[in-house]
Amino acid sequence: MNIDTDVVQADVLVIGFGKGGKTVAAKMGELGKTVVLVERSPHMYGGTCPNVGCVPTKALVHHANKRRPEDSLQDWYERSVGEVQALTSLFRAGNYDGLNGMDTVRVVTGQARFEDPHTVSVQGPDGPLTIRGETILINTGSEPIVPDVPGLQNSSRLVTSTQLIENSTLPPRLGIIGGGYLGLEFASIYRRFGSEVTVFEAADDILRREDDDVADAVKTILTEEGITLVTGAHVLEVDDGPDGTTIVHEQDGTKHSIDADAVLVAAGRRPVVADLNLEAAGVRRTDRGAVEVDAFLRSSQPHIFALGDVNGGPQFTYISLDDSRIVLDQLIGDGTRTTQDRVAVPHTLFITPPLGTVGLTEEEARAAGHRVKIASQPVAEIIAMPRAYVVEETRGMMKFVIDVATDEILGAALLSTDAQELVNTVALAMRHRITASELRNSVYTHPSSTEAFNDVLGTVVRTDR
């Protein structure tokens, strides 16, 4: 869309090029609506996922797993980073061209700032621009939180996940502050590339939301890979030296120190709202800084929606995509779809092998009043899953939490090859109330990972009386 004036009128103004916003922008553009999408960084066309999130990190998982023992660590890593950056550049250009090439859509690069509830000013490389939107979408995502640890913020070896995956030099020693999904994924990736990896987790254990047997299976895999997990660790200070950075931490009342060549902070993320001047728009924020929204994703201003990480919901690309469906239902549908419609949303921790989870854990199911039976097996013992042996990855386990009265699946934890795909099948079954027996007795292709359900769901290891 070519507009030469410095004042732009838009039916839909989208701030931020994330998954949810770009999906709404494309659909409204197809319908002939005038759409302006503002993105502050030319490096982020398409949002976090294709540029610095899902795509590059999972591509690095793939490359790390392909490394042979005889390959030079640095050469292999440098080559891998180059190939991954080429891939993200391709996706970034495709996202930009796909939207900006539409007749009624314009992509503007620059920092957006509200002037009033309908007006946004943009400062960018092409000069100032004022945009007035009838409907406005905030889709600015989130950014890493750097803990207030002495010496950390000013450390020359502090890196965010974005900086780490764009650096073509493999850190021989990587310290990771935070043992959540991001921290464990990067620990797995960089250990497989050959880095010595230490993870510092403040809690008494990792994966505290999971049942102990599942968390223990993950810990066994990570430690056998050579990853050092330091739990109950309170990081006291970070000191730069000529040959590395010393991470001083306390564990069980005793001080310890470990040296690292790079320090990755994986201690959570916060919504990107600081420069938006939301007060001028009359948009309220939550206590955690997110844009406050209702179940329809409307902010305190009914014409302003917030999608993705910025609204304080689950920080996953596929949730942002579902946010776009809710907003589109408000704009062009019957307006009934809400965030409360989400049932059995799966999650995957992309270690090797991956951990896919959905629904309730065994502990949560009992706490909710269910009588449960537990079907569980180590992957190495699942006779109906030869694929695990074919791809030479027999580590892990599969576990299902099943309601005794209804035979419905309440939750599952799948630590296995292809778990990122398997968990979607289980989630679909849960949403449509397909019983464990039906899933067990279904016909699956062979050899496939899905046919593991034939065995595991028939292996009940305990039942509540």
Coordinates of C-alpha atoms in Angstrom, one line a residue:
M1 CA 0.0 0.0 0.0
N2 CA 1.6 3.3 -1.1
I3 CA 0.6 6.3 1.0
D4 CA 2.7 9.5 0.7
T5 CA 1.0 11.7 3.3
D6 CA 2.4 12.1 6.8
V7 CA -1.1 11.5 8.3
V8 CA -2.5 8.0 7.7
Q9 CA -6.1 6.8 8.4
A10 CA -6.4 3.1 9.1
D11 CA -9.3 0.8 9.6
V12 CA -7.0 -1.4 11.6
L13 CA -3.7 -0.3 13.2
V14 CA -1.4 -3.1 14.4
I15 CA 1.5 -2.2 16.7
G16 CA 4.0 -5.1 16.6
F17 CA 4.7 -7.7 13.9
G18 CA 3.9 -10.8 16.1
K19 CA 2.0 -13.9 15.1
G20 CA -1.4 -12.7 16.3
G21 CA -1.2 -9.2 14.9
K22 CA 0.1 -10.1 11.5
T23 CA -2.6 -12.8 11.2
V24 CA -5.3 -10.2 11.8
A25 CA -3.6 -7.7 9.5
A26 CA -3.5 -10.2 6.7
K27 CA -7.1 -11.2 7.0
M28 CA -8.4 -7.7 7.3
G29 CA -6.2 -6.7 4.3
E30 CA -7.7 -9.5 2.3
L31 CA -11.2 -8.1 3.1
G32 CA -10.1 -4.7 1.7
K33 CA -9.7 -2.9 5.0
T34 CA -7.0 -0.3 5.3
V35 CA -4.3 -1.8 7.6
V36 CA -1.1 -0.2 8.9
L37 CA 1.3 -2.5 10.8
V38 CA 4.1 -0.8 12.8
E39 CA 7.2 -2.7 13.8
R40 CA 10.0 -0.9 15.7
S41 CA 12.8 -3.2 14.4
P42 CA 13.5 -4.3 10.8
H43 CA 15.0 -7.4 12.4
M44 CA 11.6 -8.5 13.8
Y45 CA 9.4 -8.6 10.8
G46 CA 7.2 -11.6 11.5
G47 CA 7.7 -11.4 15.2
T48 CA 9.7 -13.4 17.8
C49 CA 9.0 -16.9 16.5
P50 CA 10.7 -16.8 13.0
N51 CA 13.4 -14.4 14.0
V52 CA 14.7 -15.1 17.5
G53 CA 12.4 -17.7 19.0
C54 CA 10.9 -20.9 17.8
V55 CA 12.4 -21.2 14.3
P56 CA 16.1 -20.4 15.1
T57 CA 16.2 -22.3 18.4
K58 CA 14.6 -25.4 17.1
A59 CA 16.8 -25.2 14.0
L60 CA 19.8 -25.2 16.3
V61 CA 18.4 -28.3 18.1
H62 CA 18.4 -30.0 14.7
H63 CA 21.9 -28.9 13.8
A64 CA 23.3 -29.8 17.3
N65 CA 21.9 -33.3 17.0
K66 CA 23.6 -33.7 13.6
R67 CA 27.1 -33.0 14.9
R68 CA 29.4 -36.0 14.6
P69 CA 32.2 -36.7 17.2
E70 CA 34.9 -35.9 14.6
D71 CA 33.4 -32.5 13.7
S72 CA 35.2 -29.4 15.0
L73 CA 33.0 -27.9 17.7
Q74 CA 33.6 -24.3 16.6
D75 CA 33.4 -24.9 12.9
W76 CA 30.2 -26.9 13.2
Y77 CA 28.6 -24.3 15.4
E78 CA 29.7 -21.4 13.2
R79 CA 28.3 -23.2 10.1
S80 CA 25.0 -24.0 12.0
V81 CA 24.5 -20.4 13.1
G82 CA 25.1 -19.2 9.5
E83 CA 22.5 -21.6 8.1
V84 CA 20.0 -20.7 10.8
Q85 CA 20.5 -17.0 10.2
A86 CA 20.0 -17.5 6.5
L87 CA 16.7 -19.3 7.3
T88 CA 15.5 -16.6 9.6
S89 CA 16.4 -13.9 7.0
L90 CA 14.3 -15.8 4.4
F91 CA 11.3 -16.0 6.8
R92 CA 11.7 -12.3 7.8
A93 CA 11.7 -11.1 4.1
G94 CA 8.7 -13.4 3.4
N95 CA 6.7 -11.9 6.3
Y96 CA 7.5 -8.4 5.2
D97 CA 6.7 -8.9 1.5
G98 CA 3.6 -10.9 2.3
L99 CA 2.0 -8.1 4.1
N100 CA 3.5 -5.0 2.6
G101 CA 2.8 -6.4 -0.9
M102 CA -1.0 -6.4 -0.2
D103 CA -2.9 -3.5 -1.8
T104 CA -4.4 -2.2 1.4
V105 CA -1.7 -3.0 3.9
R106 CA 1.3 -0.9 4.8
V107 CA 4.2 -1.9 7.0
V108 CA 5.9 1.0 8.8
T109 CA 9.2 0.7 10.7
G110 CA 9.7 2.7 13.8
Q111 CA 8.7 3.2 17.5
A112 CA 5.0 3.7 18.0
R113 CA 3.7 6.0 20.8
F114 CA 0.1 6.7 21.7
E115 CA -1.0 10.4 21.5
D116 CA -4.6 9.7 22.4
P117 CA -6.9 6.6 22.3
H118 CA -7.1 6.6 18.5
T119 CA -3.8 8.3 17.5
V120 CA -0.2 6.9 17.3
S121 CA 2.9 8.8 16.4
V122 CA 5.8 6.8 14.9
Q123 CA 9.4 7.8 14.8
G124 CA 11.4 5.8 12.2
P125 CA 14.1 6.0 9.6
D126 CA 11.7 7.7 7.2
G127 CA 10.8 10.5 9.6
P128 CA 7.8 11.1 11.8
L129 CA 4.4 9.7 10.9
T130 CA 1.0 10.0 12.5
I131 CA -1.5 7.2 12.2
R132 CA -5.1 7.3 13.3
G133 CA -6.7 3.9 13.8
E134 CA -10.4 3.0 14.2
T135 CA -9.4 -0.4 15.7
I136 CA -6.0 -0.8 17.3
L137 CA -4.1 -4.0 18.1
I138 CA -1.2 -4.1 20.5
N139 CA 1.1 -7.0 19.7
T140 CA 4.5 -5.9 21.0
G141 CA 5.5 -9.2 22.7
S142 CA 7.9 -9.6 25.6
E143 CA 11.5 -9.1 26.5
P144 CA 14.0 -10.9 28.8
I145 CA 14.1 -9.9 32.5
V146 CA 17.6 -9.3 33.8
P147 CA 17.7 -10.0 37.6
D148 CA 19.1 -7.3 39.9
V149 CA 22.3 -9.3 40.6
P150 CA 25.5 -7.2 41.4
G151 CA 27.7 -7.1 38.3
L152 CA 25.2 -8.9 36.0
Q153 CA 23.7 -6.1 34.0
N154 CA 27.1 -4.6 33.3
S155 CA 28.9 -7.8 32.5
S156 CA 30.6 -7.9 29.1
R157 CA 29.6 -11.6 28.9
L158 CA 25.9 -11.2 29.7
V159 CA 23.8 -12.4 26.7
T160 CA 20.1 -12.7 26.0
S161 CA 18.9 -15.7 24.0
T162 CA 18.8 -13.5 20.9
Q163 CA 22.4 -12.4 21.3
L164 CA 23.6 -16.0 22.0
I165 CA 22.1 -17.6 18.9
E166 CA 23.4 -14.8 16.7
N167 CA 27.0 -15.1 17.9
S168 CA 29.0 -17.4 15.7
T169 CA 31.5 -18.1 18.4
L170 CA 30.7 -21.2 20.6
P171 CA 31.1 -20.4 24.3
P172 CA 33.3 -23.1 25.8
R173 CA 31.6 -22.6 29.1
L174 CA 28.0 -21.4 29.3
G175 CA 26.3 -20.4 32.6
I176 CA 22.5 -20.1 32.5
I177 CA 20.6 -18.3 35.2
G178 CA 17.1 -19.8 35.2
G179 CA 16.1 -23.4 34.9
G180 CA 12.7 -23.0 33.2
Y181 CA 11.8 -24.0 29.6
L182 CA 14.1 -21.5 28.0
G183 CA 17.0 -22.2 30.2
L184 CA 16.7 -26.0 29.8
E185 CA 16.3 -25.8 26.1
F186 CA 19.4 -23.7 25.7
A187 CA 21.3 -26.0 28.1
S188 CA 20.4 -29.0 25.9
I189 CA 21.3 -27.2 22.6
Y190 CA 24.6 -25.9 23.7
R191 CA 25.7 -29.0 25.5
R192 CA 25.1 -30.9 22.3
F193 CA 27.2 -28.3 20.4
G194 CA 30.0 -29.1 22.9
S195 CA 29.8 -26.3 25.5
E196 CA 30.2 -27.0 29.2
V197 CA 26.8 -26.0 30.6
T198 CA 25.8 -25.1 34.1
V199 CA 22.2 -24.2 35.0
F200 CA 21.5 -22.1 38.1
E201 CA 17.9 -22.5 39.3
A202 CA 16.7 -20.7 42.4
A203 CA 13.9 -23.2 43.2
D204 CA 14.6 -26.5 45.0
D205 CA 14.2 -28.4 41.7
I206 CA 13.5 -28.0 38.0
L207 CA 10.1 -28.6 36.4
R208 CA 8.3 -28.3 39.7
R209 CA 4.9 -28.3 38.0
E210 CA 5.5 -31.8 36.7
D211 CA 5.1 -35.0 38.7
D212 CA 8.3 -36.2 40.4
D213 CA 8.7 -39.3 38.1
V214 CA 8.6 -37.1 35.0
A215 CA 10.9 -34.4 36.4
D216 CA 13.3 -37.1 37.5
A217 CA 13.4 -38.7 34.0
V218 CA 14.2 -35.3 32.5
K219 CA 16.9 -34.6 35.1
T220 CA 18.5 -38.0 34.3
I221 CA 18.7 -37.2 30.6
L222 CA 20.1 -33.8 31.1
T223 CA 22.7 -34.9 33.7
E224 CA 23.7 -37.9 31.5
E225 CA 24.3 -35.4 28.7
G226 CA 26.8 -33.7 30.9
I227 CA 24.7 -30.7 32.0
T228 CA 25.3 -29.5 35.5
L229 CA 22.1 -28.6 37.3
V230 CA 22.5 -26.4 40.4
T231 CA 19.2 -26.1 42.1
G232 CA 18.4 -24.1 45.2
A233 CA 21.0 -21.7 43.9
H234 CA 20.9 -18.0 44.9
V235 CA 23.2 -16.1 42.5
L236 CA 25.0 -13.5 44.6
E237 CA 27.2 -11.7 42.1
V238 CA 28.8 -11.9 38.7
D239 CA 32.4 -10.8 38.3
D240 CA 34.1 -10.3 35.0
G241 CA 37.7 -11.3 34.7
P242 CA 40.3 -11.4 31.9
D243 CA 39.6 -15.1 31.1
G244 CA 36.0 -15.5 32.0
T245 CA 33.1 -14.4 34.3
T246 CA 32.8 -15.8 37.8
I247 CA 29.2 -16.6 38.9
V248 CA 29.1 -16.6 42.7
H249 CA 26.2 -18.4 44.1
E250 CA 25.0 -19.8 47.4
Q251 CA 23.6 -23.3 47.8
D252 CA 22.6 -24.9 51.1
G253 CA 24.2 -22.0 53.0
T254 CA 27.6 -22.3 51.3
K255 CA 29.2 -20.0 48.7
H256 CA 30.4 -21.5 45.5
S257 CA 31.8 -20.0 42.2
I258 CA 31.8 -21.2 38.7
D259 CA 33.5 -19.6 35.7
A260 CA 31.8 -19.0 32.4
D261 CA 32.6 -17.5 29.0
A262 CA 29.0 -16.4 28.5
V263 CA 26.1 -15.9 30.9
L264 CA 22.6 -16.4 29.6
V265 CA 19.8 -14.9 31.6
A266 CA 16.7 -17.1 31.3
A267 CA 14.8 -15.7 34.3
G268 CA 11.5 -14.9 32.7
R269 CA 10.2 -12.2 30.3
R270 CA 8.0 -9.1 30.7
P271 CA 5.6 -7.4 28.3
V272 CA 7.1 -4.7 26.0
V273 CA 5.0 -1.6 26.9
A274 CA 7.5 0.9 28.3
D275 CA 7.6 3.2 25.2
L276 CA 4.0 2.9 24.1
N277 CA 2.7 5.7 26.3
L278 CA -0.4 3.7 27.2
E279 CA -1.5 6.3 29.7
A280 CA -2.3 8.7 26.8
A281 CA -4.6 6.0 25.3
G282 CA -6.3 5.3 28.6
V283 CA -5.2 1.7 28.5
R284 CA -4.8 0.0 31.9
R285 CA -2.0 -2.4 32.8
T286 CA -2.0 -5.3 35.3
D287 CA 0.2 -5.4 38.4
R288 CA 2.8 -7.4 36.3
G289 CA 2.9 -4.7 33.6
A290 CA 0.8 -6.5 30.9
V291 CA -2.0 -4.8 29.0
E292 CA -5.2 -5.6 31.0
V293 CA -7.7 -7.4 28.8
D294 CA -11.0 -9.2 29.2
A295 CA -11.8 -12.7 27.8
F296 CA -12.3 -11.1 24.3
L297 CA -8.9 -9.5 24.5
R298 CA -10.3 -6.0 24.6
S299 CA -8.4 -3.6 26.8
S300 CA -9.9 -0.9 29.0
Q301 CA -10.5 0.9 25.6
P302 CA -13.0 -1.3 23.7
H303 CA -11.5 -0.5 20.3
I304 CA -8.0 -1.5 21.5
F305 CA -7.1 -5.2 21.7
A306 CA -3.9 -6.8 23.0
L307 CA -2.6 -10.1 21.6
G308 CA 0.3 -12.4 22.5
D309 CA 2.8 -12.0 25.3
V310 CA 1.9 -8.4 25.9
N311 CA -1.5 -9.3 27.4
G312 CA 0.1 -11.4 30.2
G313 CA -1.2 -14.8 28.9
P314 CA 0.8 -17.9 28.2
Q315 CA 3.9 -16.9 26.2
F316 CA 3.6 -19.2 23.2
T317 CA 3.3 -18.4 19.5
Y318 CA 0.4 -20.7 19.1
I319 CA -1.5 -18.8 21.9
S320 CA -0.9 -15.6 20.0
L321 CA -2.3 -17.3 16.9
D322 CA -5.4 -18.3 18.9
D323 CA -5.6 -14.7 20.2
S324 CA -5.9 -13.6 16.5
R325 CA -8.9 -15.9 16.1
I326 CA -10.6 -14.3 19.1
V327 CA -10.0 -10.8 17.8
L328 CA -11.1 -11.7 14.3
D329 CA -14.3 -13.2 15.7
Q330 CA -14.9 -9.8 17.4
L331 CA -14.2 -7.9 14.2
I332 CA -15.9 -10.0 11.5
G333 CA -17.5 -13.0 13.3
D334 CA -20.3 -13.5 15.8
G335 CA -18.2 -12.3 18.7
T336 CA -18.6 -15.4 20.9
R337 CA -15.1 -16.9 20.9
T338 CA -13.1 -16.2 24.1
T339 CA -9.9 -17.2 25.9
Q340 CA -12.1 -19.4 28.1
D341 CA -12.7 -21.7 25.2
R342 CA -9.2 -23.0 25.3
V343 CA -9.1 -26.6 26.6
A344 CA -6.2 -29.0 26.8
V345 CA -3.5 -26.7 25.5
P346 CA -0.3 -28.6 25.0
H347 CA 3.2 -27.5 25.7
T348 CA 6.6 -28.8 24.6
L349 CA 10.0 -28.5 26.2
F350 CA 12.4 -28.9 23.3
I351 CA 15.2 -30.8 24.9
T352 CA 16.5 -34.0 23.3
P353 CA 14.3 -36.0 23.4
P354 CA 11.5 -33.4 23.8
L355 CA 8.9 -33.4 26.6
G356 CA 5.3 -32.8 25.6
T357 CA 2.7 -32.2 28.3
V358 CA -1.0 -31.4 28.3
G359 CA -3.7 -31.3 31.0
L360 CA -3.4 -32.2 34.6
T361 CA -0.5 -33.9 36.3
E362 CA -1.2 -36.9 38.6
E363 CA -0.9 -34.7 41.7
E364 CA -3.2 -32.0 40.2
A365 CA -5.8 -34.5 39.1
R366 CA -6.1 -35.9 42.6
A367 CA -6.2 -32.4 44.1
A368 CA -9.1 -31.7 41.8
G369 CA -11.1 -34.6 43.2
H370 CA -10.5 -37.2 40.5
R371 CA -10.0 -40.9 41.1
V372 CA -7.2 -41.7 38.7
K373 CA -5.4 -44.6 37.1
I374 CA -1.9 -44.1 35.8
A375 CA -0.6 -45.7 32.6
S376 CA 3.1 -45.3 32.2
Q377 CA 6.1 -47.0 30.5
P378 CA 9.7 -46.2 29.8
V379 CA 10.2 -45.6 26.0
A380 CA 12.8 -48.4 25.9
E381 CA 10.1 -50.9 27.0
I382 CA 7.3 -49.9 24.6
I383 CA 7.2 -52.9 22.2
A384 CA 4.8 -51.2 19.8
M385 CA 7.2 -48.3 19.3
P386 CA 10.1 -49.6 17.1
R387 CA 10.5 -46.1 15.7
A388 CA 12.4 -45.1 18.9
Y389 CA 14.9 -47.8 18.1
V390 CA 15.0 -46.9 14.4
V391 CA 16.0 -43.3 15.2
E392 CA 18.3 -44.4 18.0
E393 CA 16.5 -42.5 20.7
T394 CA 15.0 -44.8 23.3
R395 CA 15.4 -42.5 26.4
G396 CA 12.4 -41.1 28.2
M397 CA 9.0 -42.2 29.3
M398 CA 5.3 -41.8 28.6
K399 CA 2.7 -41.2 31.2
F400 CA -1.1 -40.8 31.1
V401 CA -3.4 -39.7 33.9
I402 CA -6.9 -41.2 33.3
D403 CA -10.1 -40.7 35.1
V404 CA -11.3 -44.0 36.6
A405 CA -15.0 -43.3 36.3
T406 CA -15.1 -42.0 32.7
D407 CA -11.9 -43.4 31.1
E408 CA -11.2 -39.9 29.8
I409 CA -7.6 -38.7 29.7
L410 CA -7.0 -35.9 32.2
G411 CA -3.4 -35.3 31.3
A412 CA -0.2 -36.7 29.8
A413 CA 3.5 -36.3 29.9
L414 CA 5.4 -37.6 26.9
L415 CA 9.2 -37.6 27.1
S416 CA 10.2 -39.2 23.9
T417 CA 11.2 -38.8 20.3
D418 CA 8.4 -37.0 18.3
A419 CA 6.7 -35.9 21.6
Q420 CA 6.1 -32.5 20.1
E421 CA 3.8 -34.2 17.6
L422 CA 2.3 -36.9 19.8
V423 CA 1.1 -34.4 22.4
N424 CA -1.1 -32.7 19.8
T425 CA -2.9 -35.9 19.1
V426 CA -3.5 -36.4 22.9
A427 CA -4.7 -32.9 23.3
L428 CA -7.2 -33.3 20.4
A429 CA -8.5 -36.5 22.0
M430 CA -8.9 -34.7 25.3
R431 CA -10.8 -31.8 23.7
H432 CA -13.2 -34.2 22.1
R433 CA -13.5 -36.5 25.1
I434 CA -12.1 -39.5 23.3
T435 CA -11.5 -42.1 25.9
A436 CA -8.1 -43.7 26.8
S437 CA -9.5 -47.0 25.5
E438 CA -10.4 -45.5 22.1
L439 CA -7.0 -44.0 21.8
R440 CA -5.3 -47.2 22.8
N441 CA -7.4 -49.3 20.3
S442 CA -7.0 -47.0 17.3
V443 CA -5.1 -48.1 14.2
Y444 CA -1.9 -46.2 13.6
T445 CA 0.7 -46.4 10.8
H446 CA 3.8 -48.5 11.4
P447 CA 6.5 -47.8 12.3
S448 CA 5.4 -44.6 14.0
S449 CA 5.6 -43.1 17.4
T450 CA 1.8 -42.8 17.7
E451 CA 1.4 -46.5 17.9
A452 CA 3.1 -46.3 21.3
F453 CA -0.4 -45.5 22.6
N454 CA -1.4 -49.1 21.8
D455 CA 1.0 -50.3 24.5
V456 CA 1.3 -47.5 27.1
L457 CA -2.4 -46.9 27.6
G458 CA -2.8 -50.6 28.4
T459 CA 0.0 -50.5 31.0
V460 CA -1.7 -49.3 34.1
V461 CA 0.8 -49.1 37.0
R462 CA -1.6 -47.9 39.7
T463 CA -5.3 -47.2 40.3
D464 CA -7.0 -45.2 43.0
R465 CA -9.5 -47.2 45.0

